[in-house]
Coordinates of C-alpha atoms in Angstrom, one line a residue:
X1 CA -182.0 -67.6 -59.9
X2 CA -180.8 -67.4 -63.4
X3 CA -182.0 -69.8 -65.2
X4 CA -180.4 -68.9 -68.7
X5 CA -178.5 -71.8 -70.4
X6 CA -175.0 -71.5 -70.5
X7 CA -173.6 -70.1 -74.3
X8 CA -171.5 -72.5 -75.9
X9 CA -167.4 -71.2 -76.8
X10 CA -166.9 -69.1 -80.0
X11 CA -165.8 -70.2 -82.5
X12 CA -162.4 -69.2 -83.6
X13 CA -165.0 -68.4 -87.0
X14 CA -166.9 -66.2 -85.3
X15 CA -164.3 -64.7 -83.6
X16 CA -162.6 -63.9 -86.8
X17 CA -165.7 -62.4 -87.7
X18 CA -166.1 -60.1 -85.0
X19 CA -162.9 -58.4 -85.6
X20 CA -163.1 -58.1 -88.9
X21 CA -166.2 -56.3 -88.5
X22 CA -164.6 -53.9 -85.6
X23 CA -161.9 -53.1 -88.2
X24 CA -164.5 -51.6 -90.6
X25 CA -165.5 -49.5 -88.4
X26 CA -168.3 -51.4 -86.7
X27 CA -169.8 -50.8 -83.1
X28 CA -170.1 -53.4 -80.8
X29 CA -173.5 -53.4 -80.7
X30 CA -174.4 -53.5 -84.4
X31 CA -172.0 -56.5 -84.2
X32 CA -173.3 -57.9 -81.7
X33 CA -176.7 -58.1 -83.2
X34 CA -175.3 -59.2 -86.8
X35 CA -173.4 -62.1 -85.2
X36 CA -176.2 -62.9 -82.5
X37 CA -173.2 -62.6 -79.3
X38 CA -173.7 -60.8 -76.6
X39 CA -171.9 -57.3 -76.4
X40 CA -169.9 -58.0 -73.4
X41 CA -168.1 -61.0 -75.2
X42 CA -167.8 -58.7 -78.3
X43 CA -166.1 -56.2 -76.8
X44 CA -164.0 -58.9 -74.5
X45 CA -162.7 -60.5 -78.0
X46 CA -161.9 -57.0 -79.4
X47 CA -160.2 -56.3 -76.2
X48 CA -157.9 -59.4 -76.2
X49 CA -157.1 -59.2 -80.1
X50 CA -155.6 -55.4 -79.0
X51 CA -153.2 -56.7 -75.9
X52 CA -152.2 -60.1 -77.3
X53 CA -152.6 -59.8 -81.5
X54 CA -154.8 -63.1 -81.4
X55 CA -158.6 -64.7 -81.0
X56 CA -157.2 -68.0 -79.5
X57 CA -157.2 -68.9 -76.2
X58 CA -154.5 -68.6 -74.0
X59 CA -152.3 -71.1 -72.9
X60 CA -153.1 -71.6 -69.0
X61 CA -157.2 -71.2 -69.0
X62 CA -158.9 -72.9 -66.6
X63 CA -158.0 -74.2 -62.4
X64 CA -154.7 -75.9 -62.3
X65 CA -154.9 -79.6 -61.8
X66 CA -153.7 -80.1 -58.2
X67 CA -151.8 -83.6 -59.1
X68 CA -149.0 -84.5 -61.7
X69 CA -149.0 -86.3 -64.6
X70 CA -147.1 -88.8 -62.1
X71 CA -149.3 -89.3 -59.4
X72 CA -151.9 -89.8 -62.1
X73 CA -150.2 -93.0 -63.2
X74 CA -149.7 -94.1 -59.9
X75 CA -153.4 -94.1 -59.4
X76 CA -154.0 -96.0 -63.0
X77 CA -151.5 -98.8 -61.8
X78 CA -153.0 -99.0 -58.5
X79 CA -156.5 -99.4 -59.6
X80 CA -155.2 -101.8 -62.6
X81 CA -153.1 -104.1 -59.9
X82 CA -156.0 -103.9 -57.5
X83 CA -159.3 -103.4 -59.5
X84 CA -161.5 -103.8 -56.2
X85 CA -159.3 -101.1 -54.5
X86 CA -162.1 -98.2 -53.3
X87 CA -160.7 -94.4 -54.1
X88 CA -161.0 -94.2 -50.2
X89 CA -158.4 -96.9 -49.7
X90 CA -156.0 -95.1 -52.7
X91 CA -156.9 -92.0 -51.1
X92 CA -155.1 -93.1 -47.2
X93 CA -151.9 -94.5 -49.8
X94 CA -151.8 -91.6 -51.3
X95 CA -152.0 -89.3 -47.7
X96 CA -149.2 -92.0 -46.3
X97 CA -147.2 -91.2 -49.4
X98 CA -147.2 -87.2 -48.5
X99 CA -149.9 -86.6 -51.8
X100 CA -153.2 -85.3 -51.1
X101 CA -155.8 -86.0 -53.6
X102 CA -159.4 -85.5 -52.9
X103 CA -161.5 -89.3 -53.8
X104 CA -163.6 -87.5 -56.3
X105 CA -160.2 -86.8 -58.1
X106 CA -159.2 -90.0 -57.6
X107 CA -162.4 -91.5 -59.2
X108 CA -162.5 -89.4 -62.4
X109 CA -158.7 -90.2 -62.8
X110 CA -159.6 -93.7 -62.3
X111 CA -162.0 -93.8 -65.0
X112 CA -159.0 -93.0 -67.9
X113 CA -159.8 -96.4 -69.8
X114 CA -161.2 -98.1 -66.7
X115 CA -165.0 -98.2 -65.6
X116 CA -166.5 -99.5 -62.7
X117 CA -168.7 -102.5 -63.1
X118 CA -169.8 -105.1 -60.9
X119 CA -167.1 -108.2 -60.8
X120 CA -168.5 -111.2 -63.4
X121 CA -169.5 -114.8 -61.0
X122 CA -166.8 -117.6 -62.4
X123 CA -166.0 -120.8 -60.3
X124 CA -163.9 -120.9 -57.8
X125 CA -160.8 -121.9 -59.5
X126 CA -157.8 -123.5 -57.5
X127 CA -154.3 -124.1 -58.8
X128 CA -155.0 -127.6 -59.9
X129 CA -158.1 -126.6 -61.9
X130 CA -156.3 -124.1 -63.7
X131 CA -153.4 -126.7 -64.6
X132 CA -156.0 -129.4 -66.0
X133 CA -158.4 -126.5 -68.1
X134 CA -154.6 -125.4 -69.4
X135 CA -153.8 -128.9 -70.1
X136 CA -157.1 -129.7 -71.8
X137 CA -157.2 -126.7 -73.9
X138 CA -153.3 -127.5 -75.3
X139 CA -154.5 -130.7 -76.1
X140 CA -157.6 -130.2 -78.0
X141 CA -156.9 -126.5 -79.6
X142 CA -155.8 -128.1 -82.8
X143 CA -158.1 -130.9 -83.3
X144 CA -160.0 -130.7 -86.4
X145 CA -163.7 -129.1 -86.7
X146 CA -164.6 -132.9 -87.9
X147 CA -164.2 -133.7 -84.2
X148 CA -166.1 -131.1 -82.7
X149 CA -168.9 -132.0 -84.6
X150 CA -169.6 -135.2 -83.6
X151 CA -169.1 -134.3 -80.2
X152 CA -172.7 -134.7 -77.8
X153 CA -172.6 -132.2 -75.4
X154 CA -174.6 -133.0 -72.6
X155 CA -176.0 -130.8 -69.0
X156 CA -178.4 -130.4 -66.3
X157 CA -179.8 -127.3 -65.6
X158 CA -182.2 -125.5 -62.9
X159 CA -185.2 -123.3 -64.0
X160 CA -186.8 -121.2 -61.3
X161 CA -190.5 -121.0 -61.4
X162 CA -189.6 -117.1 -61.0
X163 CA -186.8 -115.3 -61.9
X164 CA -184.4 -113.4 -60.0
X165 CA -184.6 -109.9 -60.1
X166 CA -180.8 -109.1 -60.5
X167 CA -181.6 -111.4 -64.1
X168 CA -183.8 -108.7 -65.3
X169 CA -184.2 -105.6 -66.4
X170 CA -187.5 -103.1 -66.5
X171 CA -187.5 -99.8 -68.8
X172 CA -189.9 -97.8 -66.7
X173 CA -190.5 -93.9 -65.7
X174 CA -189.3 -93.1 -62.2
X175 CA -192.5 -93.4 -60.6
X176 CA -193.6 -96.6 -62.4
X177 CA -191.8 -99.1 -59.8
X178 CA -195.0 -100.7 -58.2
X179 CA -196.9 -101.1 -61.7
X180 CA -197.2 -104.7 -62.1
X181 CA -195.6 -104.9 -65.7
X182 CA -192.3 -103.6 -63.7
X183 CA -192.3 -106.2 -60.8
X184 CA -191.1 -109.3 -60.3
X185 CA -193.4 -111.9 -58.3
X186 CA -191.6 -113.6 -55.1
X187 CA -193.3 -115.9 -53.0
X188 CA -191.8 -118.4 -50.4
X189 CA -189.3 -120.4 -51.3
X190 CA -189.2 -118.8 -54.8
X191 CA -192.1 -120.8 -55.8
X192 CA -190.3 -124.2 -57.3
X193 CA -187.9 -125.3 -59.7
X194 CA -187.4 -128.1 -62.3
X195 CA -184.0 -129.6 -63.4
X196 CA -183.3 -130.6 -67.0
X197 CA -181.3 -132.9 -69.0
X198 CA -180.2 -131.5 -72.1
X199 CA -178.1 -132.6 -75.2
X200 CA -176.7 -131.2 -78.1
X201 CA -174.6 -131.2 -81.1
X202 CA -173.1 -129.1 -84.1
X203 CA -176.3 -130.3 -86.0
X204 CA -179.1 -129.0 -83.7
X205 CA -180.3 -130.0 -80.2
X206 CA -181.0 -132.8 -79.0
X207 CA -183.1 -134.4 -76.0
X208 CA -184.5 -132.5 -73.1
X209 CA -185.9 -134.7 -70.1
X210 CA -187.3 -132.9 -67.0
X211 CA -186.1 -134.6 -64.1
X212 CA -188.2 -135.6 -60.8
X213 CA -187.1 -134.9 -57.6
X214 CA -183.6 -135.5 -56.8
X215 CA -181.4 -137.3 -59.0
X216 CA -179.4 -139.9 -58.5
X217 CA -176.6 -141.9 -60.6
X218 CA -178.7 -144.3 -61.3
X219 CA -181.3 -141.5 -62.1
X220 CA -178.7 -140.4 -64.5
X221 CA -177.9 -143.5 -66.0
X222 CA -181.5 -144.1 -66.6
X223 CA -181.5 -140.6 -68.6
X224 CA -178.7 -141.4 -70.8
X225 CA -180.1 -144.9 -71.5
X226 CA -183.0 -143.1 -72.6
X227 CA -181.5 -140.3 -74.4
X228 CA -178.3 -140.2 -75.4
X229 CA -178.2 -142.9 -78.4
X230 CA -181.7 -141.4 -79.5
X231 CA -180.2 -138.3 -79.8
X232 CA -176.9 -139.6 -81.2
X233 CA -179.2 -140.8 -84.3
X234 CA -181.4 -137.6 -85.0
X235 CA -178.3 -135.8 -84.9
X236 CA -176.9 -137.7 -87.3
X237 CA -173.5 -137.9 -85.3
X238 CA -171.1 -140.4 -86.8
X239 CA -171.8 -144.3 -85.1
X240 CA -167.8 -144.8 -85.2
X241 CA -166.5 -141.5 -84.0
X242 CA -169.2 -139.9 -81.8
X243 CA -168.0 -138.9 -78.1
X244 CA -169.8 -138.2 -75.5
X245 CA -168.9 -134.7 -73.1
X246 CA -170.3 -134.7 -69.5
X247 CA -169.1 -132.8 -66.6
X248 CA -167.5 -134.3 -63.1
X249 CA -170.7 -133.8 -61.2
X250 CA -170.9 -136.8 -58.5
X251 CA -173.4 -138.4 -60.0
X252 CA -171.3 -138.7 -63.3
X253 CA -168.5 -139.8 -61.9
X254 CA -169.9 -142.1 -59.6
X255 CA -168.1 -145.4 -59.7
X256 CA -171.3 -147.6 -60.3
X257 CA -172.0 -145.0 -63.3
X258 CA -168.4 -145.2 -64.5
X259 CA -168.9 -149.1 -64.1
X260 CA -172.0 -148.5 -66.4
X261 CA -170.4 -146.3 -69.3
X262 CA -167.9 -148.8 -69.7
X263 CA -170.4 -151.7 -70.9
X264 CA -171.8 -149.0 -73.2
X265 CA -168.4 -148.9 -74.6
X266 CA -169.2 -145.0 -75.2
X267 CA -166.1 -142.6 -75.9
X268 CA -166.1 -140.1 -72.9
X269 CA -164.4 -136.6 -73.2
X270 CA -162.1 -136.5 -70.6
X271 CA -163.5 -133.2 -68.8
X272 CA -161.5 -130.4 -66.9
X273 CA -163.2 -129.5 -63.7
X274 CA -165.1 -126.3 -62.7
X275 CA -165.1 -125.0 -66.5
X276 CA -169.0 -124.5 -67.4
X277 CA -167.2 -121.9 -69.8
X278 CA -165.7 -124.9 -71.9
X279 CA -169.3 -126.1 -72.3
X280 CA -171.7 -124.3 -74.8
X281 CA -174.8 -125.6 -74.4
X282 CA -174.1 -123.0 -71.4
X283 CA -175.6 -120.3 -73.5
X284 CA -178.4 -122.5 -74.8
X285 CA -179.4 -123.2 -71.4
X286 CA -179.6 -119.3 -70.4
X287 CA -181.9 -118.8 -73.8
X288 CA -184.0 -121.2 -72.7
X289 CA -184.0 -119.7 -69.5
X290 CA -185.2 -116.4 -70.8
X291 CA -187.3 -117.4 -73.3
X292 CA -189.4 -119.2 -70.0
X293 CA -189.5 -116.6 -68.2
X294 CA -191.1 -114.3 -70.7
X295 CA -193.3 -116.4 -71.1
X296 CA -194.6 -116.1 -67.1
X297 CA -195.5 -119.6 -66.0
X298 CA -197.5 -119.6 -63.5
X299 CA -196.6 -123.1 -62.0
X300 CA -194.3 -125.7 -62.2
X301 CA -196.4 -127.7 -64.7
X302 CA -196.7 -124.5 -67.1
X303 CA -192.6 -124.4 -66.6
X304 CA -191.8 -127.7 -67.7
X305 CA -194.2 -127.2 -70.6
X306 CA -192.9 -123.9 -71.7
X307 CA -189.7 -125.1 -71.6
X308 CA -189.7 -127.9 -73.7
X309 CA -191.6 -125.6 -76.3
X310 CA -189.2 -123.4 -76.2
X311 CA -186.4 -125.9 -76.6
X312 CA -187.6 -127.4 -79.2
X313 CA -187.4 -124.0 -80.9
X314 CA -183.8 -123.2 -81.0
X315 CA -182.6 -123.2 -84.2
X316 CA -179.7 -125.4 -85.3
X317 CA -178.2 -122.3 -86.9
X318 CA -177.9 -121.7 -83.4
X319 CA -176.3 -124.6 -82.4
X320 CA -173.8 -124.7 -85.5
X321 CA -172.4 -121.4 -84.6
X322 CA -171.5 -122.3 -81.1
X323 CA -169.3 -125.4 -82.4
X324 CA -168.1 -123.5 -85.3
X325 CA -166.5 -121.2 -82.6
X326 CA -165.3 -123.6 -80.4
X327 CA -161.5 -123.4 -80.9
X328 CA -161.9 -119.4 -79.5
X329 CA -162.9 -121.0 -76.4
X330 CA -159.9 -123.0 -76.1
X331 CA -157.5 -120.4 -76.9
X332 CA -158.6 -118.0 -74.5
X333 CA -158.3 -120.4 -71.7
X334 CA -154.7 -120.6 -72.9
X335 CA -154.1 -116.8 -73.5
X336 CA -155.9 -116.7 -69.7
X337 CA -153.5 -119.4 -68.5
X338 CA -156.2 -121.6 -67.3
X339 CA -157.9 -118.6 -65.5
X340 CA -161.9 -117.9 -66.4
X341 CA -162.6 -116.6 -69.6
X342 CA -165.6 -114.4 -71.0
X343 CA -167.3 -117.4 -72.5

């Protein structure tokens, strides 16, 4: 089999070259060698600059393109409409349509601005979610940054002993797979997990409590008794104007714990469901994550620890940005109509 690499097009340079050199009175070969091109391709240029008085190419090179410029953009609105639409299924509208397109065609035309990637996980958001993250975003995109700062956000979070493997990524060689470095450790029931309690504000973070076993409202109550005010003062947060932002888990909505935050006499953020995107400490929460999992714990003990070391290393730069930004988050929930947005 050849194996030769396949010569890049002339230059319309070199082309020029050529014929100037055939005009005085050069042979193809001596060209050929001057101008490092193979003779054949000499003598093919010469041969078209006689019939057609040009070096360009011709209008027409190349296989036609079996579909029109039409059917093209029927295939870009379909995918755009449908974006989970297989070339297979475009393929059988197409055939019903009388147009027969091949799927490869169909996936390179597909492609023009579009890529396939797998579809992002949001919540499951119903009509009436959508209406209240709409409604909450409308009334809090032009509050002032004063009030965003002396906002505690709070969360729980999950941190499996080991992660997934569809959360990480390995730069190996193709027949490194199996080394240990590129593996990921399962065992039984994916070998534990701890929830935390986290807080934060536009000043830095603020408590993290591991919580045992399964918790409760009171659980939770007994958490924000023990957190929440401490945090409140290393932050620095305003005593007057401070708020407090918790999601409508069960447990914080409960009506013994809603009984309970009213003798605190706490202002609560009145919270849209199913919108973790509306929450930063969100991203702090999958630092954390990561920065646990680097570190390899080896049980849960090692977990816990890890993670409040590493916690206690985010930076409040960190933190300052997130709430400096917040009013993006708010207007892309109202540019998405309440839909899921890429925060």
């Amino acid at each position: 089999m050849d194996q030769r690499k396949r010569r890049k097009e002339l230059s319309q340079e070199i082309r020029k070259k050529i014929i100037d050199k055939h005009v005085k009175g050069k042979g193809y070969k001596t060209i050929s060698k001057q101008l490092d091109v193979p003779v054949t391709t000499v003598a093919h240029i010469i041969q078209k600059f006689k019939i057609h008085g040009t070096v360009a190419n011709l209008p027409g090179r190349g296989r036609r393109r079996k579909i029109d410029d039409k059917s093209k953009r029927r295939i870009i609105r379909m995918v755009t409409k449908e974006p989970r639409k297989t070339s297979k299924e475009i393929q059988g509208e197409l055939q019903a349509q009388g147009t027969s397109v091949s799927d490869c065609t169909i996936r390179r035309l597909s492609q023009s601005g579009l890529h396939g990637r797998r579809p992002r996980r949001t919540p499951l958001l119903k009509t009436n979610h959508k209406k209240s993250r709409l409604e909450f975003a409308k009334l809090h995109v032009d509050k002032p940054q004063r009030f965003w700062e002396n906002v505690l956000w709070t969360d729980e979070t999950k941190i499996e002993l080991f992660a997934k493997a569809h959360q990480l990524y390995v730069h190996r060689r193709k027949n490194e797979a199996y080394q240990e470095k590129n593996t990921v450790p399962s065992v039984k029931h994916e070998g534990g997990s701890v929830m935390f309690w986290g807080c934060f504000a536009a000043s830095g973070r603020g408590c993290l409590e591991s919580v045992q076993g399964t918790m409760k409202s009171q659980d939770y109550q007994g958490i924000l008794e023990r957190n929440v005010l401490a945090s409140v003062r290393k932050l620095g947060l305003s005593r007057r104007s401070w708020v407090l932002q918790q999601d409508n888990d069960p447990k914080h909505t409960a009506k013994n714990t809603q009984e309970w935050l009213r003798g605190k006499h706490w202002t609560i953020l009145k919270w849209p469901s199913m919108s973790p995107d509306l929450n930063p400490i969100e991203h702090l929460w999958k630092e954390l994550k990561h920065a646990v999992w680097k570190r390899h714990p080896s049980n849960l003990r090692q977990l816990e620890q890890f993670a409040h070391e590493e916690w206690a290393k985010i930076p409040a730069e960190k933190c300052r940005s997130l709430i400096d930004s917040y009013r993006n988050r708010l207007i892309a929930v109202i540019a998405s109509k309440g839909c899921a947005t890429k925060y």
